[in-house]
CSV table of C-alpha atoms in Angstrom, one decimal:
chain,number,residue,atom,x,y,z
A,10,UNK,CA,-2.0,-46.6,-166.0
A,11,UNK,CA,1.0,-48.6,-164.0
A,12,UNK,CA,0.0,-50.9,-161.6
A,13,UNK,CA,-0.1,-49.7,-158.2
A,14,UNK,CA,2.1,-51.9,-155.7
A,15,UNK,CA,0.0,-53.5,-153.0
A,16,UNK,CA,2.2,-52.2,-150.3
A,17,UNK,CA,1.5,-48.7,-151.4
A,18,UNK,CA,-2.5,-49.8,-152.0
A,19,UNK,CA,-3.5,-47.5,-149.0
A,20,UNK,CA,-1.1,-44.5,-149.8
A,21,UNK,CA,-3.8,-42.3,-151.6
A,22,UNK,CA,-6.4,-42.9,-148.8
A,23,UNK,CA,-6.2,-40.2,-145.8
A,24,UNK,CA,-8.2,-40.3,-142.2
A,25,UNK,CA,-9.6,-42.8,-140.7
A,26,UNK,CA,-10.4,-44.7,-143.9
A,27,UNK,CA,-6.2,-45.4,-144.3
A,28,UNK,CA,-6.3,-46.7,-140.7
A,29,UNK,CA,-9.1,-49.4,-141.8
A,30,UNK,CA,-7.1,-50.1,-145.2
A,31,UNK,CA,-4.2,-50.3,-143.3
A,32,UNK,CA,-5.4,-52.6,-140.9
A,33,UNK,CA,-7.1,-55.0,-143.1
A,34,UNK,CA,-4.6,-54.9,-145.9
A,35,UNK,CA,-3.2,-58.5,-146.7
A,36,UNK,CA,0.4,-57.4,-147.1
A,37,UNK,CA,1.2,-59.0,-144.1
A,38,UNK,CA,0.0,-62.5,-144.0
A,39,UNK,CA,1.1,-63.0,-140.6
A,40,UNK,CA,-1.6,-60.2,-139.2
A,41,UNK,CA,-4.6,-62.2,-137.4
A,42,UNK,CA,-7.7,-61.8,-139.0
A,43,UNK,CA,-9.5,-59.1,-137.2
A,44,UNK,CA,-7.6,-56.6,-137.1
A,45,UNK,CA,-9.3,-54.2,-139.3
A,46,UNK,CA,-12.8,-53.8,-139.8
A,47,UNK,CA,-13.9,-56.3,-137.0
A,48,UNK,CA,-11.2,-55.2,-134.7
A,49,UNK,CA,-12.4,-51.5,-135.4
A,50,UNK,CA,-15.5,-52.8,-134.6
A,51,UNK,CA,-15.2,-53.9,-131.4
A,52,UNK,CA,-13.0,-51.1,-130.5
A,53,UNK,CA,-15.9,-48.3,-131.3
A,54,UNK,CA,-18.1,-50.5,-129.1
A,55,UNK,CA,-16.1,-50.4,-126.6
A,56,UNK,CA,-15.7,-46.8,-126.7
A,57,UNK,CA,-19.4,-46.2,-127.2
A,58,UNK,CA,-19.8,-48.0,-123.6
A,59,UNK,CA,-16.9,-45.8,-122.2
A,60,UNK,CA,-18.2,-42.5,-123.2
A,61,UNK,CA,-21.9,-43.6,-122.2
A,62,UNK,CA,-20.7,-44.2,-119.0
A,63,UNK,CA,-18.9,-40.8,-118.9
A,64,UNK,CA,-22.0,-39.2,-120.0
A,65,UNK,CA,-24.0,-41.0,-117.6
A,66,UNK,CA,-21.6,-39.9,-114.5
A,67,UNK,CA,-21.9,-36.5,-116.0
A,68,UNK,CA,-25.2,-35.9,-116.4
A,69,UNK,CA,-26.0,-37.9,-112.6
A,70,UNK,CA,-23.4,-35.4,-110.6
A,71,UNK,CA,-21.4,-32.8,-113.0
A,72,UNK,CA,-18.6,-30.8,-112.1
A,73,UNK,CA,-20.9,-27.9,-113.5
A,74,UNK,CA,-24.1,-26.5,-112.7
A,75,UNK,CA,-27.0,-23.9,-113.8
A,76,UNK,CA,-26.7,-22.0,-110.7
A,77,UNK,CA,-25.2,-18.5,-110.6
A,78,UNK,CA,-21.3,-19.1,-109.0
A,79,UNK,CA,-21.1,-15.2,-108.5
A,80,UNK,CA,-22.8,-12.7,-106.7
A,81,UNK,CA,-22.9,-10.1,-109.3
A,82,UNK,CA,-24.5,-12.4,-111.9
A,83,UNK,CA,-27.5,-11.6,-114.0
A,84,UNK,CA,-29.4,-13.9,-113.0
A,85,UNK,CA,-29.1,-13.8,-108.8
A,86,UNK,CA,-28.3,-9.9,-108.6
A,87,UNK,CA,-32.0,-8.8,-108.8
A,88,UNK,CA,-32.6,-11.8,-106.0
A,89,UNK,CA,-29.8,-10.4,-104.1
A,90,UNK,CA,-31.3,-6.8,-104.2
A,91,UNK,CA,-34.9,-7.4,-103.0
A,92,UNK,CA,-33.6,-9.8,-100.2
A,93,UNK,CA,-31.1,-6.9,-98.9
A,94,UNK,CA,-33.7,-4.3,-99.1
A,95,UNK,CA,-36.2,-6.4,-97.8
A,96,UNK,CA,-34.4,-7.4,-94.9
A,97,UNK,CA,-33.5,-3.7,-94.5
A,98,UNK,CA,-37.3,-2.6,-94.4
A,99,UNK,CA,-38.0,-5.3,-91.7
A,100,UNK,CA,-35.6,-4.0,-89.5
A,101,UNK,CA,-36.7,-0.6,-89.6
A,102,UNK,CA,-39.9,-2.1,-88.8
A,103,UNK,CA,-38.8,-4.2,-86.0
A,104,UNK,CA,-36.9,-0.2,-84.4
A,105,UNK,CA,-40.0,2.0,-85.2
A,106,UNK,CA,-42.2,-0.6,-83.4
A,107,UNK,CA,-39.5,-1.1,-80.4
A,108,UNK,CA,-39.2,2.7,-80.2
A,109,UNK,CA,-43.1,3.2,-80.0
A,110,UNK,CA,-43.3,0.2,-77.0
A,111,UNK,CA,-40.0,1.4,-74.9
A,112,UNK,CA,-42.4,1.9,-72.1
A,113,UNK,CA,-42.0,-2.3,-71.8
A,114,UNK,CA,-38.2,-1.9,-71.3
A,115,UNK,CA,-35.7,-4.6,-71.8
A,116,UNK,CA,-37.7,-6.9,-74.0
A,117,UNK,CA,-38.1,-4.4,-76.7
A,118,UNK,CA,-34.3,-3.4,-75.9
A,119,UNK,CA,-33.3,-7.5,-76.5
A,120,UNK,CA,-35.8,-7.6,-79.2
A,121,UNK,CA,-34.0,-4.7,-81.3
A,122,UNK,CA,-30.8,-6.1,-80.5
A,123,UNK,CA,-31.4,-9.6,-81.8
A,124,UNK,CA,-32.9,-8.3,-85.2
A,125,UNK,CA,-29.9,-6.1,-85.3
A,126,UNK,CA,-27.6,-9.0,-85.4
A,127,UNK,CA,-29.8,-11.4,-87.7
A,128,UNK,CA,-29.8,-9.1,-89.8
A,129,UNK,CA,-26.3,-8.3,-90.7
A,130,UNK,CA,-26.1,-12.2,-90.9
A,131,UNK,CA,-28.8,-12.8,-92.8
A,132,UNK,CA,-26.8,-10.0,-95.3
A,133,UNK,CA,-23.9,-11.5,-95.1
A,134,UNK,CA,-25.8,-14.8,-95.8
A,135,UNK,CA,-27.2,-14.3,-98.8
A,136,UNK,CA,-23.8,-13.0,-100.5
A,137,UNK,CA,-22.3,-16.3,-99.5
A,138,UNK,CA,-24.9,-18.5,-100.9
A,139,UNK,CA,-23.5,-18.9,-104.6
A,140,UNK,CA,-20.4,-19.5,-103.5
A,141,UNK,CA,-20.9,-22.3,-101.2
A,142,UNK,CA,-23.4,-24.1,-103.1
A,143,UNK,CA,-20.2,-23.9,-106.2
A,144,UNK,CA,-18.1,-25.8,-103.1
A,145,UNK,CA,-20.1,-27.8,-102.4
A,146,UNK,CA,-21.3,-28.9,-105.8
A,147,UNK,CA,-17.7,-29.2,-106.5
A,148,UNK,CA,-17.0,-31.8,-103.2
A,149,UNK,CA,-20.2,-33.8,-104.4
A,150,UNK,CA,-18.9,-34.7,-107.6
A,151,UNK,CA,-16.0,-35.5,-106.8
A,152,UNK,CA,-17.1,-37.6,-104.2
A,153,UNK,CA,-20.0,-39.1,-106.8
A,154,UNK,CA,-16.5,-40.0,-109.2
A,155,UNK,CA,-14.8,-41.7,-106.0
A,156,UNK,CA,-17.7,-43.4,-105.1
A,157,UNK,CA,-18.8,-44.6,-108.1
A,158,UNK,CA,-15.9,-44.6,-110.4
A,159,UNK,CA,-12.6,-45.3,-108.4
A,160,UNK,CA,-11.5,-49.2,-108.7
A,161,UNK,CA,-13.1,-52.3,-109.5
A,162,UNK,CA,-15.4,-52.8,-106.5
A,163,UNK,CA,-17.8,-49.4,-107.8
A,164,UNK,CA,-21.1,-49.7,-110.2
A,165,UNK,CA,-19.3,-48.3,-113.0
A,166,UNK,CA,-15.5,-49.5,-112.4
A,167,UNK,CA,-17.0,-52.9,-112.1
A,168,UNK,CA,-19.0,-52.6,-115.9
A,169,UNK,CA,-15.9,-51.0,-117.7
A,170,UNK,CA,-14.0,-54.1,-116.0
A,171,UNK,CA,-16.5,-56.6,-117.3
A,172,UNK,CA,-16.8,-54.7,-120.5
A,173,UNK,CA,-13.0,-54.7,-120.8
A,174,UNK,CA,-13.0,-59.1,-120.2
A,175,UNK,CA,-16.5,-59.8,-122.0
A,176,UNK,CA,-17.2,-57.2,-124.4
A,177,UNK,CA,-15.4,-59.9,-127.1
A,178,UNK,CA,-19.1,-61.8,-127.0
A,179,UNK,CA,-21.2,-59.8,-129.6
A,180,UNK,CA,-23.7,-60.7,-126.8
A,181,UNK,CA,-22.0,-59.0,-123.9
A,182,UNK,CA,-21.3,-56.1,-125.5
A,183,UNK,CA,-25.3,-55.5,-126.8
A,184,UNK,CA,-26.5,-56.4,-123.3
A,185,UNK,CA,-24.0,-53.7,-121.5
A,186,UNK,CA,-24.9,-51.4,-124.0
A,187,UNK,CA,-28.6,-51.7,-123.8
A,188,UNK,CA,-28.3,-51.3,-120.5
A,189,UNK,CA,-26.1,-48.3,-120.8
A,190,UNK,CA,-28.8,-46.4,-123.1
A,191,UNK,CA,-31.8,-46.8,-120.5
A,192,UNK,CA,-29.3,-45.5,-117.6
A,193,UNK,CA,-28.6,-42.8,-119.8
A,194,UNK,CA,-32.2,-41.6,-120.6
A,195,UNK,CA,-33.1,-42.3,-116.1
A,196,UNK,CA,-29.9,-39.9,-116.1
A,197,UNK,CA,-30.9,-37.6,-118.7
A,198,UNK,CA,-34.3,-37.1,-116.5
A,199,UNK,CA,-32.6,-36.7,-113.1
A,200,UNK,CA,-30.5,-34.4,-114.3
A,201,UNK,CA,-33.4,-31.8,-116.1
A,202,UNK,CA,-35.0,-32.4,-113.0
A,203,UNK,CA,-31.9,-31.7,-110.4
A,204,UNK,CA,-30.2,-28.7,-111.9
A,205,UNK,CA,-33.4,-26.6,-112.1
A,206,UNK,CA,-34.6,-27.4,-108.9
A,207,UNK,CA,-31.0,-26.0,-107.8
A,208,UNK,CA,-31.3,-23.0,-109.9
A,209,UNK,CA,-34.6,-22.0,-107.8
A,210,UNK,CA,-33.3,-22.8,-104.7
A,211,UNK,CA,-30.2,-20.6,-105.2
A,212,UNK,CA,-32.1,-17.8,-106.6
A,213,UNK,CA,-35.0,-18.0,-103.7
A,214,UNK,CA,-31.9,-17.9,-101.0
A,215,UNK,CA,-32.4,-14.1,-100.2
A,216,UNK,CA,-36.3,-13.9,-99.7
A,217,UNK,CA,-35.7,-16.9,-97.0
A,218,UNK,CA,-33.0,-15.3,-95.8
A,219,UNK,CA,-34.3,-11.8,-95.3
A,220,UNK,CA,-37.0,-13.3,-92.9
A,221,UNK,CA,-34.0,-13.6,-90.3
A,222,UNK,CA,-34.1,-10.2,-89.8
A,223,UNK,CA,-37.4,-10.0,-88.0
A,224,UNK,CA,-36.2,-11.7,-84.7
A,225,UNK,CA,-33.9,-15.0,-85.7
A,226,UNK,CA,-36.9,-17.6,-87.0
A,227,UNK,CA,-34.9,-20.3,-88.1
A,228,UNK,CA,-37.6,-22.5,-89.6
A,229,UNK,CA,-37.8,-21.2,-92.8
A,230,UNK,CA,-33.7,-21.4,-93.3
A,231,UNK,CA,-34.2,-24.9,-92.3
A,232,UNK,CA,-36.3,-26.1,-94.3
A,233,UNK,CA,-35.0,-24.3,-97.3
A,234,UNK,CA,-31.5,-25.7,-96.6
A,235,UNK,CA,-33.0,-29.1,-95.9
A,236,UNK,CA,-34.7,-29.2,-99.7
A,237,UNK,CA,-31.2,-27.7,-101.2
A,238,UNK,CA,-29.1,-30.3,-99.8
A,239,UNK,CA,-31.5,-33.5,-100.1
A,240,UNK,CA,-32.0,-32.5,-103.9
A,241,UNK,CA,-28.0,-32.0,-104.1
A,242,UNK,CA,-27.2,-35.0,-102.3
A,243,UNK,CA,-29.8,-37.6,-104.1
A,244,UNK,CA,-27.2,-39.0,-106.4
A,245,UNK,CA,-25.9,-41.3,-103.7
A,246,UNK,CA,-29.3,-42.6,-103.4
A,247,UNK,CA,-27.0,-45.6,-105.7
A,248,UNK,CA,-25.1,-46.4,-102.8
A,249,UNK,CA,-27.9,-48.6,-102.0
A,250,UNK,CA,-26.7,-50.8,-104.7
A,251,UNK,CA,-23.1,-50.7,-104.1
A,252,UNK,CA,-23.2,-54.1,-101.3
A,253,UNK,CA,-24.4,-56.3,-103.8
A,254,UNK,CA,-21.3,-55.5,-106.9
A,255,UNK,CA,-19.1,-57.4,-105.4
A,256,UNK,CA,-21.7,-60.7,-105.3
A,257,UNK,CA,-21.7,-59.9,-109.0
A,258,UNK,CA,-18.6,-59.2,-110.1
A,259,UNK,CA,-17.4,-60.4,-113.7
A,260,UNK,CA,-21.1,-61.2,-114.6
A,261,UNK,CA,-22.3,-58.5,-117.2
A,262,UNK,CA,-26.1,-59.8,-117.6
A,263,UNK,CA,-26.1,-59.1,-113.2
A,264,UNK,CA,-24.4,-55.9,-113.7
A,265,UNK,CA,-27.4,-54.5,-116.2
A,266,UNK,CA,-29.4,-56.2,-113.5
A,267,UNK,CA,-27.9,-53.9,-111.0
A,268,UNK,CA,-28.1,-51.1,-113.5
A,269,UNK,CA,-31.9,-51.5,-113.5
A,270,UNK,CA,-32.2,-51.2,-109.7
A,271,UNK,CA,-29.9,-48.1,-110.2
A,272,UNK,CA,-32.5,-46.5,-112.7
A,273,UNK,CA,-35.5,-47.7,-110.5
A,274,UNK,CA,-33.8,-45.7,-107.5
A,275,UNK,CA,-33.1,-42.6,-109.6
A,276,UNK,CA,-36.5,-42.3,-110.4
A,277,UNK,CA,-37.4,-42.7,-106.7
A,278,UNK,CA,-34.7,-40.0,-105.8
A,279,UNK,CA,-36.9,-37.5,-108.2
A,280,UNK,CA,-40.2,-38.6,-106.8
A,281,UNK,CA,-39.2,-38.2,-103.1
A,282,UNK,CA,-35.9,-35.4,-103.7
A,283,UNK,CA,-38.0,-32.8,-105.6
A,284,UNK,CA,-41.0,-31.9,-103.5
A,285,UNK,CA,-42.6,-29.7,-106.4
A,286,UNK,CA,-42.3,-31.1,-109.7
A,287,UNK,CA,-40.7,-34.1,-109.3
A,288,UNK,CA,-43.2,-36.4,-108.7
A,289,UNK,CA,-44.8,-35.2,-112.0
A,290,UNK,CA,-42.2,-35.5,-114.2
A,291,UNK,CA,-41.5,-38.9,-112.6
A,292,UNK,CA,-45.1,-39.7,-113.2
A,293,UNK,CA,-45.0,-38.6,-117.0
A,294,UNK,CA,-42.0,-40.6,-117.5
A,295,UNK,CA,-44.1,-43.6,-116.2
A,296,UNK,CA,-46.6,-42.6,-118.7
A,297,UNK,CA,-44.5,-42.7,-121.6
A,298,UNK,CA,-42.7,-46.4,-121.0
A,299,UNK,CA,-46.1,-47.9,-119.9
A,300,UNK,CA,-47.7,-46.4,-123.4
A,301,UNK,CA,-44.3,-47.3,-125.5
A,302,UNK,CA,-43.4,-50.7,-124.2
A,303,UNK,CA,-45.5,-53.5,-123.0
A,304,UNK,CA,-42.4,-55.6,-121.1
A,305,UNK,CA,-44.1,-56.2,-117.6
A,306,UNK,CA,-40.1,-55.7,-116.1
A,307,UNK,CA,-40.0,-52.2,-117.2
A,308,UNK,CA,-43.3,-51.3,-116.1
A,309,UNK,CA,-42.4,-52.9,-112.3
A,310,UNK,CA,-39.7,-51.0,-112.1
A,311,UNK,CA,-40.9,-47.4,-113.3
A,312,UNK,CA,-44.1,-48.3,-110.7
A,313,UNK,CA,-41.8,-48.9,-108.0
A,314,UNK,CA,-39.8,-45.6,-108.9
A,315,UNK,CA,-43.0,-43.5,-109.5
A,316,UNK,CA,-45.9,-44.5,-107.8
A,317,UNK,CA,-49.4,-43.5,-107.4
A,318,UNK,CA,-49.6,-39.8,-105.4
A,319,UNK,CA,-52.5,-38.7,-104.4
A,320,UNK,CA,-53.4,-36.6,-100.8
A,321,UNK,CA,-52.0,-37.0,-97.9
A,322,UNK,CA,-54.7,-38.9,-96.7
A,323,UNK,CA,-55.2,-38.9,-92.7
A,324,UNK,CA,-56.9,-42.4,-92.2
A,325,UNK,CA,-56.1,-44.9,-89.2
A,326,UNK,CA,-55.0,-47.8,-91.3
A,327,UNK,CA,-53.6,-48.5,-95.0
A,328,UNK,CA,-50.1,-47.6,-96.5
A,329,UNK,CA,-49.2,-44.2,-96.0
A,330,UNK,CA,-48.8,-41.5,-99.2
A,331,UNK,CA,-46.4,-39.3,-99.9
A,332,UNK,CA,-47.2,-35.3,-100.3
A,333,UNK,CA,-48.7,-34.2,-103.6
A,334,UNK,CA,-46.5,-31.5,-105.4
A,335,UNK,CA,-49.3,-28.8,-104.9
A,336,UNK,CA,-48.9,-29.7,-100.4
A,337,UNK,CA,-45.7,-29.4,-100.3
A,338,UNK,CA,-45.6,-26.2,-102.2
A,339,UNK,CA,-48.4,-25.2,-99.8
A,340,UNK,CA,-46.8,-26.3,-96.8
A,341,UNK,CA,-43.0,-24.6,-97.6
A,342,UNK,CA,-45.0,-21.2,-98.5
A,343,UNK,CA,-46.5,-21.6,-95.1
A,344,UNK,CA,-43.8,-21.9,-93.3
A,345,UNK,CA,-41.8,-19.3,-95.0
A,346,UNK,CA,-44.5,-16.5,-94.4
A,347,UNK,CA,-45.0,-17.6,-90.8
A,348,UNK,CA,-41.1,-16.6,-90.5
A,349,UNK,CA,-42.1,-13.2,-92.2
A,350,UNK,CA,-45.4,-13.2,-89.7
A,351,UNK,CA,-48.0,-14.3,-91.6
A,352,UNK,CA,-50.1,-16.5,-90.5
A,353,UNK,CA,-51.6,-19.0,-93.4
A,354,UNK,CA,-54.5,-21.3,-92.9
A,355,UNK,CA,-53.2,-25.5,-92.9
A,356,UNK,CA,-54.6,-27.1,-95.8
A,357,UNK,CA,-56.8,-29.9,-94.5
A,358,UNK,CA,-56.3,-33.4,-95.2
A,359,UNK,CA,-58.7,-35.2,-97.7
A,360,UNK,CA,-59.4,-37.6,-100.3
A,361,UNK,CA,-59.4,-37.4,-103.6
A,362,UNK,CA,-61.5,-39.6,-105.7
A,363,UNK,CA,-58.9,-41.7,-106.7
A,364,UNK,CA,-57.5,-42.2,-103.7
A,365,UNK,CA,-60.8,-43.2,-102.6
A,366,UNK,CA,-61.7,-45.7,-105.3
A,367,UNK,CA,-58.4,-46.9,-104.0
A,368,UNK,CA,-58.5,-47.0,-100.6
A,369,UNK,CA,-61.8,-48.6,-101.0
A,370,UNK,CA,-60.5,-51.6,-103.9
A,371,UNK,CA,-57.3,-52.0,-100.8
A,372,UNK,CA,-60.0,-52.9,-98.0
A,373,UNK,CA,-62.8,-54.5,-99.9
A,374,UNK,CA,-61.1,-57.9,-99.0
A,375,UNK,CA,-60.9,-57.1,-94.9
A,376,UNK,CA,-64.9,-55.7,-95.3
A,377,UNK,CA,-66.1,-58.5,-96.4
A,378,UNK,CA,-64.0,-60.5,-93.7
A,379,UNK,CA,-65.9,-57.8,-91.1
A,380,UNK,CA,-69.6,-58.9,-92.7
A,381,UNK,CA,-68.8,-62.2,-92.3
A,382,UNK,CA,-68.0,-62.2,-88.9
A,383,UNK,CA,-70.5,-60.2,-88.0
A,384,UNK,CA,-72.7,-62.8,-89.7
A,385,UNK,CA,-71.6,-65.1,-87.7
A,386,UNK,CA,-71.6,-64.4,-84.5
A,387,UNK,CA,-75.3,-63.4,-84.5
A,388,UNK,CA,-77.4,-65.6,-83.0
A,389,UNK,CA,-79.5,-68.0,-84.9
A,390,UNK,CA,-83.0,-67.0,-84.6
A,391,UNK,CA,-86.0,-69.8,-85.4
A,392,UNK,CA,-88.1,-69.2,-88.5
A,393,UNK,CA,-91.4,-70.4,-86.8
A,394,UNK,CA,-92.9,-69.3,-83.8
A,395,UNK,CA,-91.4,-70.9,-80.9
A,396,UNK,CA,-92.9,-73.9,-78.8
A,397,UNK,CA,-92.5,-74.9,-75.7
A,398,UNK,CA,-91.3,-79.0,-74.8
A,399,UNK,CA,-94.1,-79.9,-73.0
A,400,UNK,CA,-96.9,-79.2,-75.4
A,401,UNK,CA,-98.5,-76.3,-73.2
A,402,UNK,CA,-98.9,-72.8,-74.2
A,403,UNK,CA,-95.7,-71.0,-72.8
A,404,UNK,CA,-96.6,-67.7,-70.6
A,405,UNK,CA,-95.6,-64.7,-71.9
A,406,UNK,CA,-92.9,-62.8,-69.1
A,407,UNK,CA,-92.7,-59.6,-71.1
A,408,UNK,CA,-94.0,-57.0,-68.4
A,409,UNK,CA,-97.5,-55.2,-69.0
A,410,UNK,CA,-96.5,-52.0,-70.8
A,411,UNK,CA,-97.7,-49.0,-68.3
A,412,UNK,CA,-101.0,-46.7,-69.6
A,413,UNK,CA,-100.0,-43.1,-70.9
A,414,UNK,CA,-101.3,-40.5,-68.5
A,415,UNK,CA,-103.7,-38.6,-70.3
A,416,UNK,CA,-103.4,-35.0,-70.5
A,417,UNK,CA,-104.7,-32.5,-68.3
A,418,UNK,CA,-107.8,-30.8,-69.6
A,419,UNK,CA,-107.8,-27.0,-70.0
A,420,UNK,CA,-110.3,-25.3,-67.9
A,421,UNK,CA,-113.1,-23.6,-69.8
A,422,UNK,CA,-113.6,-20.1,-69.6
């Protein structure tokens, strides 16, 4: 078998494998040493960080969501039906009863007129609810990318910058990419949180919606469209970090620093965004790192983006708690059935044994401060019986104790 030339050493190798022969081949002497399999090297690494931080922005505010775009889709159609119908069946409510109490005159007359006109709106309203949450999704990703992702001064422009200058240290490049890994799994969780919370909100539009049509109660709406656009919204809770990039810029080892603050706040966004399961799988992800690792920096900052929930507890004094999943729930239902007319009894503040054991470990300190002083500001009292200076016996000034009438006696018979 003839010798094969060594320029044409690489000719029967096809794919990527040619590129890597071809790149370390020593045909050319005057190639620097590198460019093949360590230049490759450090090329995939680089990449790996790029698409990590794609996938990150991706997953944290995507261009896409689970929510139904259309009005005619399988999934928000049957929503769509009972809302219409619903809101149809309340107003014929609303005109039987107005028609049986004419005798009252023009407040009936107004009252029929205003749930005629709420609810043609609140039609209309829920066959534009898909549509504008699409919109709006659409503006808050693309404001996420600008924010986030548009020049050197932003979380992510600044790490592909300093991954671009100091990704040449082995070093660098296994500290950004570290980094990059836990931000993806804090993303990964936001975003299995997020997009079914906007799925439910979406589909739930019509029954909130449909209670307009009993007179105009807006509370309901409110507080509907309040949850929607707080759980939408909570990517930006990384703002917060964006002062302090430009104190750090060029530094990777402070830009996984700021990376960790980022993850600590995304898990706070889910604990506080999501009123109903949030805080639960925030809590279960706590669960998980504090049984997997025993670094003291990762369990700081998963309790300072899940703590302890427990009731809300109505107390004078002491830090304040946030709503358990199961009050919140309660609280929204209440309000939505109070816009339908139905009155629901307020769940009553308490405490739950943990938050008792708690509250109690929190104030033992300050009790025994109270004991103390209550100690000592009694007055001292002798242990023996008390003398008087001059050696006498000392009269007694307590006043004679007045004799108990005695009772009447019953006269014999």
């Amino acid at each position: 078998m003839p010798d094969t030339p060594l320029d044409d050493a690489c000719g029967r190798i096809t794919g990527e494998a040619k590129k890597y022969c071809e790149g370390s081949s020593p045909a050319d002497p005057g190639a620097p040493f590198g460019d093949g399999l360590t230049g490759g090297a450090a090329d995939q690494v680089k990449e790996l960080a790029h698409e990590l931080t794609r996938t990150i922005k991706g997953l944290l505010a995507p261009t896409e969501m689970w929510a139904p775009a259309k009005t005619d889709s399988a999934l928000y159609a049957p929503f769509l039906w009972l809302g219409q119908h619903m809101a149809i069946a309340i107003f014929v409510c609303v005109v039987v009863v107005c028609g049986l109490t004419a005798w009252q005159g023009s407040p009936r007359m107004r009252q029929m007129g205003a749930s005629t006109g709420w609810t043609l709106a609140a039609v209309a309203g829920m066959a534009s609810v898909p549509g504008i949450v699409v919109l709006l999704n659409g503006a808050i990703s693309s404001a996420f990318t600008a924010a986030f992702d548009s020049n050197e001064s932003t979380l992510f422009g600044a790490i592909e910058a300093d991954l671009e200058t100091e990704a040449g240290t082995p070093l660098a490049a296994l500290i950004i990419i570290s980094a990059l890994v836990v931000s993806l799994a804090f993303a990964a969780l936001v975003f299995m949180t997020r997009q079914p919370a906007i799925l439910v909100f979406v589909c739930i539009a019509p029954l909130v919606l449909a209670s307009l049509a009993r007179g105009g109660d807006m509370d309901a709406v409110k507080r509907w469209a309040q949850r929607l656009i707080g759980i939408m919204l909570a990517p930006f809770a990384l703002l917060l970090v964006s002062p302090f990039i430009g104190l750090v810029k060029g530094t990777v080892v402070m830009d996984t620093v700021l990376l960790v603050a980022a993850d600590a706040l995304m898990l706070r966004m889910i604990f506080h965004g999501i009123p109903y399961f949030g805080p639960r799988v925030a809590r279960a992800a706590r669960a998980v790192v504090e049984s997997a690792t025993p670094s003291p920096m990762a369990r700081a900052v998963m309790r300072a983006g899940a703590p302890d929930v427990y009731e809300r507890e109505d107390v004078p004094r002491g830090p304040r708690t946030v709503d358990t999943p199961g009050r919140s729930m309660i609280q929204d239902r209440g309000v939505l059935l109070a816009a339908y007319g139905v009155r629901q009894q307020a769940r009553p503040g308490r405490l739950t044994a943990d938050s008792a054991a708690d509250q109690v470990r929190r104030g033992a300190a300050r009790a025994e401060q109270l004991r103390q002083a209550r100690r000592d500001s009694r007055p001292v009292r002798p242990a023996g019986p008390a003398t008087p200076q001059d050696g006498g016996t000392q009269p007694s000034t307590a006043l004679p104790r007045p004799a108990r009438p005695a009772a009447p006696r019953r006269p014999q018979p």
